[in-house]
Amino acid sequence: MTTATETAPPSAARLWLARLRVAVPFLFLAMVGWLVVREIGSDFDLPQMQRTLIDVPTLPAIAVALFALSAVAFTGLVGVAIARWLGIKARARDLLRLAFVANATANTLNLSGATGSGVRLVGLSALKVELSRAAALIGMQVLSLPLGLSILIIVTLAAGSLPITPSTTTRWLAMAVLVAAALYLPAYFVLSTRRPLMRWLPKGHDLPPFKLKCALAALSFLDWVLAASVLYACLFLSGAHVKPGPLLGSFAGASILGLVSMVPGGLGVFEGLMLVALTSGGYDQGAVTAGLFLFRIAYYLLPLLAALYLGSGTVARQMPIIAHAMGRLRAHPLFGMLGLPASLLANLGIRFLAVLTFLAGLVLLSSAAIPAVHERVIAVRQVLPAAAIESSYWLSILTGTLLLGLGRGIDGRLRVAYRLASWMLVIGAVLAVTKGLHFGEALFLLVIAALLRTRKREFTQRAMSLTSATTAAWYLGLVAVVVAFFVAGVWAVLGDDSFDLWYFGVGEHSSRLARGLFAAVLGVVIYLIWQSFAVRRPTLKLPAHAELAAARAVYEGHGGGEFAHLTFMGDKYLFWSADRHAVVAYGAVRDRLVALGSPSGPENAIKRAILDFRQFADAQDRVPVFYEVLEPDLSLYHDLGFDLFKLGELATIRLDEFTLAGKRWEDLRQAVNRSVKERLTFEIVEPPFDTVLMTDVERVSDLWLGDKRASEKGFSLGRFDPDYFAWSPLALIRRDGVLVAFANVLPPYGPQGTASVDLMRQTADAPRGTMDFLFAKVMQWAKDRGYETFSLGMAPLSAVGDNPYARINERLAALAFQYGGRF
């Protein structure tokens, strides 16, 4: 007897690893932030950076953007070279396309190579590349990409182009990091000749030859040089004419620490270190900041947007392949350390779009917090009245706040969030232009709206959990950004004595910011109210008698398993598959939909019904659970990605072997013989039942409940209910004509159904062995009716976790049952 659930509980080691991955990035960000504040402090001029960005010429900026896309695409040549060495027959064009998508996502997420490797795995699986060769390609790719950075460091150290550092301490720290990274190149060439360390290569395949390793090192070196060249071009456009030598040294050191920090894309760590290094070298802080901002857009954001478009839906379409491949990869020596769940890969594109939607709101609030360029406001005033400009500013804050919240709905694949976010992005783009001719901001919002459109079919959810940790994290992010918006805005207008909340003027940024506070608060309130009503889960309705009768027709025609009859208690909802051929009886418990047993219907409709039920649960952001699944169905649930947990064992009797003769049934035979002395009689009564009988049955039930100090149960256990009893026969035991015990008989459904009893109750003065007598007579009755098997029910936690090789959660359950059962 097994429960199939969608997710497996994480182990303690994985929990600690997850916590470490969260702590390390924050530690790096805190250290770099402290360094930036110490070295730059109050000299940071945000308005100057804004003016510098506005002055960047359009055509050269487009050229740099195209150059950055080409630089990211160049990385794919490393994968093509490895694929040819491994004998992979895929076309170079397909490999380059896959590499671009993988590299763009890996550059942005930077999860120790796991995300890029996962995307490559899915793509190679789609290209029909066998698993061993796909793993070898990805492993060689992960090991080869740092080679170029190591060579770049060696070159800069040899040329004396050391990174610019503000103090002796940071200089020695930078040198230590560079020397350690430079040692990767010789280590790679030496260790890659050791067969035990390269055991993840396909069986029988030679170790990588020296010529291939040299080629990979050269390609990787060119790849890093191209990345540094993009940075050089961005700094040049912003007016920071940095010499190539010092730039390469600083770039190498910042890149290494950005990778080690595990911050997605090195965001904040790379920029902070480069800013400190270049400003310490005498370069203009505003120009350097603007150049780094352009580099982040050109080399990270634009390739990411292009990758989202090129790889749209690829991962989701390959989910069966992912699930199968991940199961095999868990034992692979190369990928065992990655531990990247398939669900993350499947949701990768949607997660990016959710972050981009959140980022769109952040951009709208950021542009509102920084005083607009005076010349652009004057240009807008020549076309629009002051009221329109002020309204655009106010509405852009409201729109930005709503987009911050809608990012959670995008992450949850909510259809209503998709529709609202699409409109908010378009409206925000219009407002970006009318409030200050922010064309770049408007273009960014429209690109996100277009990317959302490409994934329209993915938004199928109708509801989501409002109390989950994920939702709480989005709430915190929303509040943090709104608070940061006002902190940045107040910082920009400190010392402005002309503050007047209701004064409207071109340069009155402080008054405009104060009015924006009401817009942001209103946006938060509107979003919370909208979410409370728009994403509420649909109200589930218990089945009426006609629907129960339809379910019974399915049970009688195709079988209903051990628990089909419990449907007629009326405490479970019914889910019908899309073709109405199969039915699932289920209950709702917090964030879970729990089905009792497997779906009932034709054999060829069972798999479809399971998938339909899973999609039904997913649409409500609930976890689907199949409770008390029988052994013959386990492989099907395993193949569909469910986690399995053994609950106990089911005792069944073949009725053709049942007889009261012989030693095997001695206890039941003694109970039958004793019944004569105790003046007990047995009777099976078919429905409908008269009121007098139901009153007598209720009396016995109430006496039993009072004696046991128990209350009625439900779901997988029967309860006293005349409506429920009306669906099956009653087995009655009387003593001298007085009812002392009863049980409702569960009839078998389908050609190979199993008979059983559910609710069994007796009075305290019933003779010893009354229930044994009842069971013996019911089994004999079932045998006489031609039924094949009889179920005695489940023994909870029987043979669960009773050997040292059992799964840890089942062993813990056995211990809890053994030592905590009395509680």
mmCIF file of C-alpha atoms in Angstrom, residues 2 10 71 76 99 116 126 218 234 283 300 361 416 443 474 542 579 604 627 633 663 695 713 780 806:
data_model
loop_
_atom_site.group_PDB
_atom_site.id
_atom_site.type_symbol
_atom_site.label_atom_id
_atom_site.label_comp_id
_atom_site.label_asym_id
_atom_site.label_seq_id
_atom_site.Cartn_x
_atom_site.Cartn_y
_atom_site.Cartn_z
ATOM 1 C CA THR A 2 1.589 3.224 -1.122
ATOM 2 C CA PRO A 10 14.819 17.210 0.928
ATOM 3 C CA ALA A 71 30.869 37.503 -28.254
ATOM 4 C CA GLY A 76 29.551 27.957 -28.647
ATOM 5 C CA ALA A 99 25.175 26.918 -26.719
ATOM 6 C CA GLY A 116 23.840 26.059 -18.153
ATOM 7 C CA ALA A 126 16.230 16.866 -27.945
ATOM 8 C CA ALA A 218 42.734 29.063 -27.308
ATOM 9 C CA CYS A 234 31.104 50.175 -23.167
ATOM 10 C CA TYR A 283 38.981 57.495 -14.014
ATOM 11 C CA TYR A 300 24.099 39.926 -19.963
ATOM 12 C CA GLY A 361 8.714 47.577 -11.965
ATOM 13 C CA VAL A 416 -4.857 36.650 -15.076
ATOM 14 C CA LEU A 443 11.885 49.841 -25.236
ATOM 15 C CA TRP A 474 8.011 38.165 -3.311
ATOM 16 C CA LEU A 542 -19.341 17.892 -3.379
ATOM 17 C CA ASP A 579 -12.848 12.572 -21.931
ATOM 18 C CA ASN A 604 -6.204 2.952 -21.414
ATOM 19 C CA TYR A 627 -3.324 7.948 -1.266
ATOM 20 C CA ASP A 633 0.024 0.660 -10.336
ATOM 21 C CA LYS A 663 -6.510 -25.615 10.939
ATOM 22 C CA THR A 695 -32.836 3.435 14.102
ATOM 23 C CA LYS A 713 -13.976 9.600 10.826
ATOM 24 C CA GLN A 780 -19.036 -17.262 2.957
ATOM 25 C CA ALA A 806 14.912 1.082 3.343
#
